[in-house]
XYZ file of C-alpha atoms in Angstrom:
98
model
C -56.436 151.583 79.395
C -58.458 150.504 82.422
C -58.488 146.800 83.163
C -60.966 147.005 86.013
C -63.764 149.567 86.253
C -66.233 149.258 89.078
C -68.924 151.616 90.286
C -71.058 151.347 93.388
C -73.836 153.793 94.199
C -74.654 154.569 97.822
C -76.734 156.924 99.934
C -74.099 157.646 102.588
C -73.330 161.279 101.872
C -69.770 162.519 101.528
C -68.704 162.517 105.229
C -69.688 158.851 105.727
C -68.294 157.904 102.312
C -64.963 159.491 103.309
C -64.906 157.428 106.488
C -65.558 154.227 104.555
C -62.951 155.173 101.933
C -60.357 155.691 104.660
C -61.142 152.231 106.058
C -60.648 150.791 102.558
C -57.344 152.667 102.253
C -56.066 151.224 105.535
C -56.973 147.702 104.429
C -55.351 148.209 101.023
C -52.128 149.337 102.674
C -51.957 146.689 105.402
C -53.486 143.640 103.712
C -52.475 144.227 100.096
C -49.228 146.149 100.448
C -50.542 149.093 98.445
C -49.122 152.579 98.654
C -52.085 154.939 98.850
C -52.577 158.687 98.733
C -55.859 160.313 99.767
C -56.763 163.675 98.244
C -59.785 165.408 99.741
C -61.767 167.827 97.607
C -64.821 169.999 98.075
C -67.389 167.790 96.321
C -65.347 164.617 95.802
C -62.198 162.862 96.961
C -59.716 160.534 95.286
C -57.545 157.706 96.489
C -54.590 156.862 94.277
C -53.107 153.425 94.889
C -50.219 151.411 93.553
C -47.988 148.442 94.081
C -45.875 146.389 91.742
C -48.069 145.597 88.744
C -51.169 147.512 89.857
C -52.103 151.201 89.746
C -55.439 152.886 90.081
C -57.812 155.332 91.680
C -60.992 155.355 93.703
C -63.258 158.375 93.244
C -65.446 159.150 96.248
C -68.565 161.313 95.987
C -71.648 161.799 98.125
C -73.460 159.049 96.205
C -70.865 156.916 94.402
C -67.565 155.055 94.563
C -65.758 154.513 91.250
C -62.688 152.286 91.105
C -60.423 152.158 88.062
C -57.338 149.967 88.031
C -54.696 149.018 85.545
C -53.044 145.634 85.896
C -49.541 144.830 84.764
C -48.801 141.886 82.525
C -48.490 139.279 85.288
C -51.549 140.479 87.230
C -53.694 140.647 84.086
C -53.771 136.849 84.028
C -55.761 137.034 87.276
C -58.077 139.880 86.201
C -61.339 137.968 86.629
C -60.411 136.678 90.061
C -59.185 140.116 91.206
C -62.314 141.818 89.878
C -64.565 139.311 91.636
C -62.737 139.761 94.947
C -62.742 143.567 94.738
C -66.482 143.560 93.982
C -67.153 141.201 96.884
C -65.206 143.364 99.329
C -66.786 146.619 98.128
C -70.269 145.158 98.409
C -69.513 143.785 101.874
C -68.231 147.153 103.122
C -71.295 148.955 101.758
C -73.667 146.370 103.209
C -72.139 146.767 106.666
C -72.808 150.520 106.777
C -76.209 150.763 105.079
């Protein structure tokens, strides 16, 4: 079951989307203490992330980012706040490059 599902369309193309996704990955690791793994594909990439109480993925394509996350019991109490903050940060990153 996915607790948070977020999709953002963009017109960056895959090379620029990869660059932005790598910036997100670095922030997730340093600021949020996430363990992340980046898997590059031909037409799309995936970031898997996790930390205590949170697991998820970010799908990266030439025209879309899709984030799916599952929250553990304790984090689920903060779902709305987490979702709002993730949306704000995603929108800010996309605004800065478009």
